[in-house]
Amino acid sequence: MTAVPRDLDEYLAANDERIRRELFDLLAIPSVSARSEHDADTRRTAEWVAKSLRSAGLTAAVHETAGHPVVVGEYRGAPDGAPTVLVYGHYDVQPAEPLDLWTSPPFAPTIRDGRIYARGSVDDKGQLFLHLKALEAHLAVRGRLPVNVIVLAEGEEETGSEHLTPFIEAHAELLRCDAVVISDSAMFAPGLPSVLSSLRGLAYFQIDVRGPAQDLHSGSYGGAVVNPAMALARILATMHDADGRVAIAGFYDAVREWPAHVREQMHGLPFEDEAFREETGAVALGGERGYTVLERLWTRPTCEVNGLLSGYTGEGAKTVLPARAMAKVSCRLVPDQAPAEIERLMHEHVHRVAPEGVQVEVTHLHGGRPWRAELDGPLFDAARRALAAAFGREPVITGEGGSIPVVGDFERVLGAPVLLMGFGLPGENAHAPDEWISVDNFTKGMRAAAMLLEELGKGESH
Ligand code: BES
Ligand code: MN
Ligand code: MN
């Protein structure tokens, strides 16, 4: 097993403290893309990333979109014939609420027990930043990069990457590359570097149910007026059958069988249901009958309520018949389910099962395609060597239940293979209070990223 080159390793070690300080500066900016009150912070983060790229020795531009800006960094000085690698990450983060459940404030990064705690530490600022430092190390130590590099950092991943796909389509020439590298996922277990072979897609809706013109006295009117909260509960209750399958007509029509060799890989991974249950704190696991937990998470589509709102939810009791009820519902998708088609089926289903006496509306929120790839070829060989050098063991191939909407677009628009090598860990609390990244994974991640550039520049890969 080859090691991470000494000069790069030593540079990263010698600059460890400054790198940590910079990371903390980045994590301190509340770039919450979903909240307009943070628009200025989100923009400031884009500028921060651009500046960091420039100080590493790349050129960088902040491109306006109809939403949050896209940052593009470039280095075009590689030797003739060297490939071009696009590194993608997102500088936006999820809202930090509920704030009172954080041990230390979300935007005041802190190290405890070998972990860096902050919103965005693992998803995805920390993982984007480690690539910037790998680029910096190469340029500082050797004065050049072994490959041409494009860094694409977006600020809307956590809200659905709505403006990124059109951006990529409009700038396909600028973004033309031979490979895409993304660190925005987790390793399967501590010490076990992982390469993703699949992501689920997403189709996200809001269901609104309207009844009376305003809230009513539940004694004076209840029993004679259809209750929107009950109507919504009925609608939601039709979405699964007794076996935990999604009961929307046509929902599984486009679902493809998972290849046998991928299933085999999956069953070889060290996984215990009970440990997984414990991680969640749930009293029992559940899901579609006939599938293992990992199959349910990675290979099967779902339909889940993400939020519910209706009537009186404050202290004590208020006798009221609510005027409206609302649910946020999302479906995770697998190949070849298409978000637009699932949206059509959901629309049909909800209107078919809606009780009389209420008005029902299904609104599109966002969508992204599922992705699955065969991991072969020079990009994955390079990744295997880079991860082995940094972590001291070969990576495993895993799947993922989450979504990164733009991954399919990279393949479709740029025609380049995508490598997903993430440095998070189970229990990292992404999207939740007390999000963290392991210090050890962060430092090894930088080395793996540096080594990957080295490997991709060696030539077998182009
Ligand atoms: N980094 C995650 C995707 C992810 C989640 C990778 C879990 C590996 C494990 C990404 O930032 C994310 O949260 N994506 C959203 C999608 C989006 C459209 C809001 C998701 O999966 O909910
Ligand atoms: Mn992410
Ligand atoms: Mn996320």
JSON list of C-alpha atoms in Angstrom, two decimals, residues 14-29 48 52 109 111 116 129 133 442 446:
[
{"chain": "A", "resi": 14, "resn": "ALA", "atom": "CA", "xyz": [2.85, 21.84, 9.83]},
{"chain": "A", "resi": 15, "resn": "ASN", "atom": "CA", "xyz": [-0.20, 23.95, 8.97]},
{"chain": "A", "resi": 16, "resn": "ASP", "atom": "CA", "xyz": [-2.66, 22.02, 11.08]},
{"chain": "A", "resi": 17, "resn": "GLU", "atom": "CA", "xyz": [-3.42, 24.82, 13.50]},
{"chain": "A", "resi": 18, "resn": "ARG", "atom": "CA", "xyz": [-3.98, 27.48, 10.86]},
{"chain": "A", "resi": 19, "resn": "ILE", "atom": "CA", "xyz": [-6.14, 25.11, 8.84]},
{"chain": "A", "resi": 20, "resn": "ARG", "atom": "CA", "xyz": [-8.25, 24.47, 11.93]},
{"chain": "A", "resi": 21, "resn": "ARG", "atom": "CA", "xyz": [-8.63, 28.22, 12.51]},
{"chain": "A", "resi": 22, "resn": "GLU", "atom": "CA", "xyz": [-9.74, 28.76, 8.93]},
{"chain": "A", "resi": 23, "resn": "LEU", "atom": "CA", "xyz": [-12.21, 25.92, 9.15]},
{"chain": "A", "resi": 24, "resn": "PHE", "atom": "CA", "xyz": [-13.67, 27.45, 12.30]},
{"chain": "A", "resi": 25, "resn": "ASP", "atom": "CA", "xyz": [-14.02, 30.82, 10.52]},
{"chain": "A", "resi": 26, "resn": "LEU", "atom": "CA", "xyz": [-15.95, 29.12, 7.74]},
{"chain": "A", "resi": 27, "resn": "LEU", "atom": "CA", "xyz": [-18.18, 27.19, 10.15]},
{"chain": "A", "resi": 28, "resn": "ALA", "atom": "CA", "xyz": [-18.94, 30.36, 12.12]},
{"chain": "A", "resi": 29, "resn": "ILE", "atom": "CA", "xyz": [-20.89, 31.91, 9.24]},
{"chain": "A", "resi": 48, "resn": "TRP", "atom": "CA", "xyz": [-15.21, 33.37, 1.80]},
{"chain": "A", "resi": 52, "resn": "SER", "atom": "CA", "xyz": [-9.89, 30.75, 0.14]},
{"chain": "A", "resi": 109, "resn": "PRO", "atom": "CA", "xyz": [-17.31, 25.62, 16.40]},
{"chain": "A", "resi": 111, "resn": "ILE", "atom": "CA", "xyz": [-13.77, 20.52, 19.68]},
{"chain": "A", "resi": 116, "resn": "ILE", "atom": "CA", "xyz": [-15.57, 19.28, 15.70]},
{"chain": "A", "resi": 129, "resn": "PHE", "atom": "CA", "xyz": [-12.96, 22.73, 2.87]},
{"chain": "A", "resi": 133, "resn": "LYS", "atom": "CA", "xyz": [-6.67, 22.45, 1.69]},
{"chain": "A", "resi": 442, "resn": "PHE", "atom": "CA", "xyz": [-11.01, 15.52, 8.66]},
{"chain": "A", "resi": 446, "resn": "MET", "atom": "CA", "xyz": [-7.43, 16.10, 3.48]}
]
